[in-house]
PDB file of C-alpha atoms and ligand atoms in Angstrom:
ATOM      1  CA  MET J 692     -13.566  22.087  53.052  1.00  0.00           C
ATOM      2  CA  PRO J 693     -14.065  22.011  49.293  1.00  0.00           C
ATOM      3  CA  LEU J 694     -13.644  25.038  47.096  1.00  0.00           C
ATOM      4  CA  TYR J 695     -16.642  26.210  45.098  1.00  0.00           C
ATOM      5  CA  ALA J 696     -16.132  28.290  41.980  1.00  0.00           C
ATOM      6  CA  TYR J 697     -18.362  31.228  41.035  1.00  0.00           C
ATOM      7  CA  ARG J 698     -18.366  33.252  37.843  1.00  0.00           C
ATOM      8  CA  CYS J 699     -18.954  36.984  37.857  1.00  0.00           C
ATOM      9  CA  THR J 700     -20.125  38.346  34.513  1.00  0.00           C
ATOM     10  CA  ASP J 701     -17.930  41.459  34.861  1.00  0.00           C
ATOM     11  CA  CYS J 702     -14.904  40.276  36.817  1.00  0.00           C
ATOM     12  CA  LEU J 703     -12.846  37.137  37.048  1.00  0.00           C
ATOM     13  CA  ASP J 704     -13.972  33.901  38.584  1.00  0.00           C
ATOM     14  CA  PHE J 705     -13.646  33.547  42.326  1.00  0.00           C
ATOM     15  CA  GLU J 706     -13.646  30.629  44.699  1.00  0.00           C
ATOM     16  CA  VAL J 707     -15.242  30.255  48.098  1.00  0.00           C
ATOM     17  CA  SER J 708     -14.465  27.598  50.653  1.00  0.00           C
ATOM     18  CA  ALA J 709     -17.662  26.208  52.121  1.00  0.00           C
ATOM     19  CA  ALA J 710     -18.772  23.074  53.872  1.00  0.00           C
ATOM     20  CA  MET J 711     -19.754  20.149  51.683  1.00  0.00           C
ATOM     21  CA  GLY J 712     -23.241  20.766  50.320  1.00  0.00           C
ATOM     22  CA  GLU J 713     -23.471  24.196  51.969  1.00  0.00           C
ATOM     23  CA  ALA J 714     -22.434  26.235  48.931  1.00  0.00           C
ATOM     24  CA  ALA J 715     -25.012  28.736  47.754  1.00  0.00           C
ATOM     25  CA  ALA J 716     -26.232  28.622  44.153  1.00  0.00           C
ATOM     26  CA  SER J 717     -25.258  32.276  43.786  1.00  0.00           C
ATOM     27  CA  LEU J 718     -23.009  34.633  45.759  1.00  0.00           C
ATOM     28  CA  PRO J 719     -22.273  38.346  45.386  1.00  0.00           C
ATOM     29  CA  CYS J 720     -18.954  38.999  43.678  1.00  0.00           C
ATOM     30  CA  PRO J 721     -16.325  40.198  46.210  1.00  0.00           C
ATOM     31  CA  ALA J 722     -15.152  42.894  43.763  1.00  0.00           C
ATOM     32  CA  CYS J 723     -18.345  44.389  42.340  1.00  0.00           C
ATOM     33  CA  GLY J 724     -21.179  42.779  44.308  1.00  0.00           C
ATOM     34  CA  ILE J 725     -23.059  41.418  41.292  1.00  0.00           C
ATOM     35  CA  PRO J 726     -24.777  38.114  42.089  1.00  0.00           C
ATOM     36  CA  SER J 727     -22.587  35.431  40.532  1.00  0.00           C
ATOM     37  CA  PRO J 728     -23.826  31.942  39.749  1.00  0.00           C
ATOM     38  CA  ARG J 729     -21.935  28.923  40.923  1.00  0.00           C
ATOM     39  CA  ARG J 730     -19.742  27.331  38.290  1.00  0.00           C
ATOM     40  CA  PHE J 731     -19.597  23.560  38.174  1.00  0.00           C
ATOM     41  CA  THR J 732     -16.111  22.186  37.829  1.00  0.00           C
ATOM     42  CA  ALA J 733     -14.501  18.783  37.820  1.00  0.00           C
ATOM     43  CA  PRO J 734     -13.785  17.484  41.312  1.00  0.00           C
ATOM     44  CA  ASN J 735     -10.240  18.277  42.330  1.00  0.00           C
ATOM     45  CA  LEU J 736      -9.539  15.000  44.071  1.00  0.00           C
ATOM     46  CA  SER J 737      -6.194  14.617  45.725  1.00  0.00           C
ATOM     47  CA  ARG J 738      -3.866  12.151  44.072  1.00  0.00           C
ATOM     48  CA  ALA J 739      -1.009  12.829  46.431  1.00  0.00           C
ATOM     49  CA  ALA J 740      -1.586   9.658  48.401  1.00  0.00           C
ATOM     50  CA  SER J 741      -1.290   7.265  45.499  1.00  0.00           C
ATOM     51  CA  SER J 742       2.038   5.555  44.939  1.00  0.00           C
ATOM     52  CA  ALA J 743       1.818   6.158  41.199  1.00  0.00           C
ATOM     53  CA  TYR J 744       1.524   9.900  41.751  1.00  0.00           C
ATOM     54  CA  ARG J 745       4.496   9.881  44.134  1.00  0.00           C
ATOM     55  CA  LEU J 746       6.553   8.015  41.552  1.00  0.00           C
ATOM     56  CA  ILE J 747       5.618  10.517  38.848  1.00  0.00           C
ATOM     57  CA  GLU J 748       6.484  13.417  41.147  1.00  0.00           C
ATOM     58  CA  SER J 749       9.854  11.977  42.126  1.00  0.00           C
ATOM     59  CA  THR J 750      10.649  11.246  38.484  1.00  0.00           C
ATOM     60  CA  LYS J 751       9.770  14.806  37.491  1.00  0.00           C
ATOM     61  CA  ARG J 752      11.880  16.218  40.311  1.00  0.00           C
ATOM     62  CA  SER J 753      14.958  14.221  39.346  1.00  0.00           C
ATOM     63  CA  ALA J 754      14.554  14.581  35.552  1.00  0.00           C
ATOM     64  CA  ALA J 755      16.552  17.798  35.187  1.00  0.00           C
ATOM     65  CA  GLU J 756      18.807  17.380  38.195  1.00  0.00           C
ATOM     66  CA  PRO J 757      19.442  13.876  39.502  1.00  0.00           C
ATOM     67  CA  ALA J 758      19.108  13.361  43.196  1.00  0.00           C
ATOM     68  CA  VAL J 759      22.445  13.313  44.999  1.00  0.00           C
ATOM     69  CA  VAL J 760      22.957  10.460  47.427  1.00  0.00           C
ATOM     70  CA  SER J 761      25.348  10.586  50.356  1.00  0.00           C
ATOM     71  CA  SER J 762      26.040   6.869  50.470  1.00  0.00           C
ATOM     72  CA  PRO J 763      25.561   3.843  48.264  1.00  0.00           C
ATOM     73  CA  GLY J 764      22.435   1.854  48.765  1.00  0.00           C
ATOM     74  CA  PRO J 765      22.263  -1.337  50.804  1.00  0.00           C
ATOM     75  CA  ALA J 766      24.767  -4.004  49.796  1.00  0.00           C
ATOM     76  CA  PRO J 767      23.419  -6.412  47.204  1.00  0.00           C
ATOM     77  CA  ARG J 768      22.693  -9.909  48.375  1.00  0.00           C
ATOM     78  CA  THR J 769      25.509 -12.285  47.716  1.00  0.00           C
ATOM     79  CA  ALA J 770      25.330 -16.034  47.277  1.00  0.00           C
ATOM     80  CA  GLY J 771      26.638 -16.538  50.816  1.00  0.00           C
ATOM     81  CA  GLY J 772      23.955 -14.300  52.222  1.00  0.00           C
ATOM     82  CA  ASN J 773      21.202 -16.766  51.439  1.00  0.00           C
ATOM     83  CA  ILE J 774      22.093 -19.117  54.302  1.00  0.00           C
ATOM     84  CA  THR J 775      18.996 -19.889  56.287  1.00  0.00           C
ATOM     85  CA  THR J 776      18.938 -19.682  60.062  1.00  0.00           C
ATOM     86  CA  ASN J 777      15.936 -21.982  60.512  1.00  0.00           C
ATOM     87  CA  PRO J 778      17.156 -25.045  62.543  1.00  0.00           C
ATOM     88  CA  LEU J 779      14.724 -27.322  60.734  1.00  0.00           C
ATOM     89  CA  HIS J 780      16.556 -26.710  57.474  1.00  0.00           C
ATOM     90  CA  ARG J 781      19.661 -28.517  58.918  1.00  0.00           C
ATOM     91  CA  LYS J 782      17.769 -31.787  58.665  1.00  0.00           C
ATOM     92  CA  LEU J 783      17.236 -31.395  54.937  1.00  0.00           C
ATOM     93  CA  PRO J 784      19.369 -33.611  52.680  1.00  0.00           C
ATOM     94  CA  ARG J 785      22.580 -32.028  51.462  1.00  0.00           C
ATOM     95  CA  PRO J 786      24.146 -32.382  48.023  1.00  0.00           C
ATOM     96  CA  ASP J 787      27.287 -34.543  48.095  1.00  0.00           C
TER      97      ASP J 787
HETATM   98 ZN1   ZN O2246     -17.613  41.023  39.865  1.00  0.00          ZN
END
């Protein structure tokens, strides 16, 4: 459920979780009870699913302290590793 922000004139802002479109235009402040109007804020959309955000997060995490790996990565492809296993490729002309 989204969070809706309200601003009390005497206290700090407070947030209330309510169903989408069910937020009241004004709620009593939980501290003093004064009716507080709803404050309109920018939508706090989640960016956690995007690959760009994950890259930024992983870069930030490893900026001060590089990630320690327990083993080297997969072996790089060598020239001999490019041999095809498709039987149709045996019929292709070969260099002399
Ligand atoms: Zn208040």
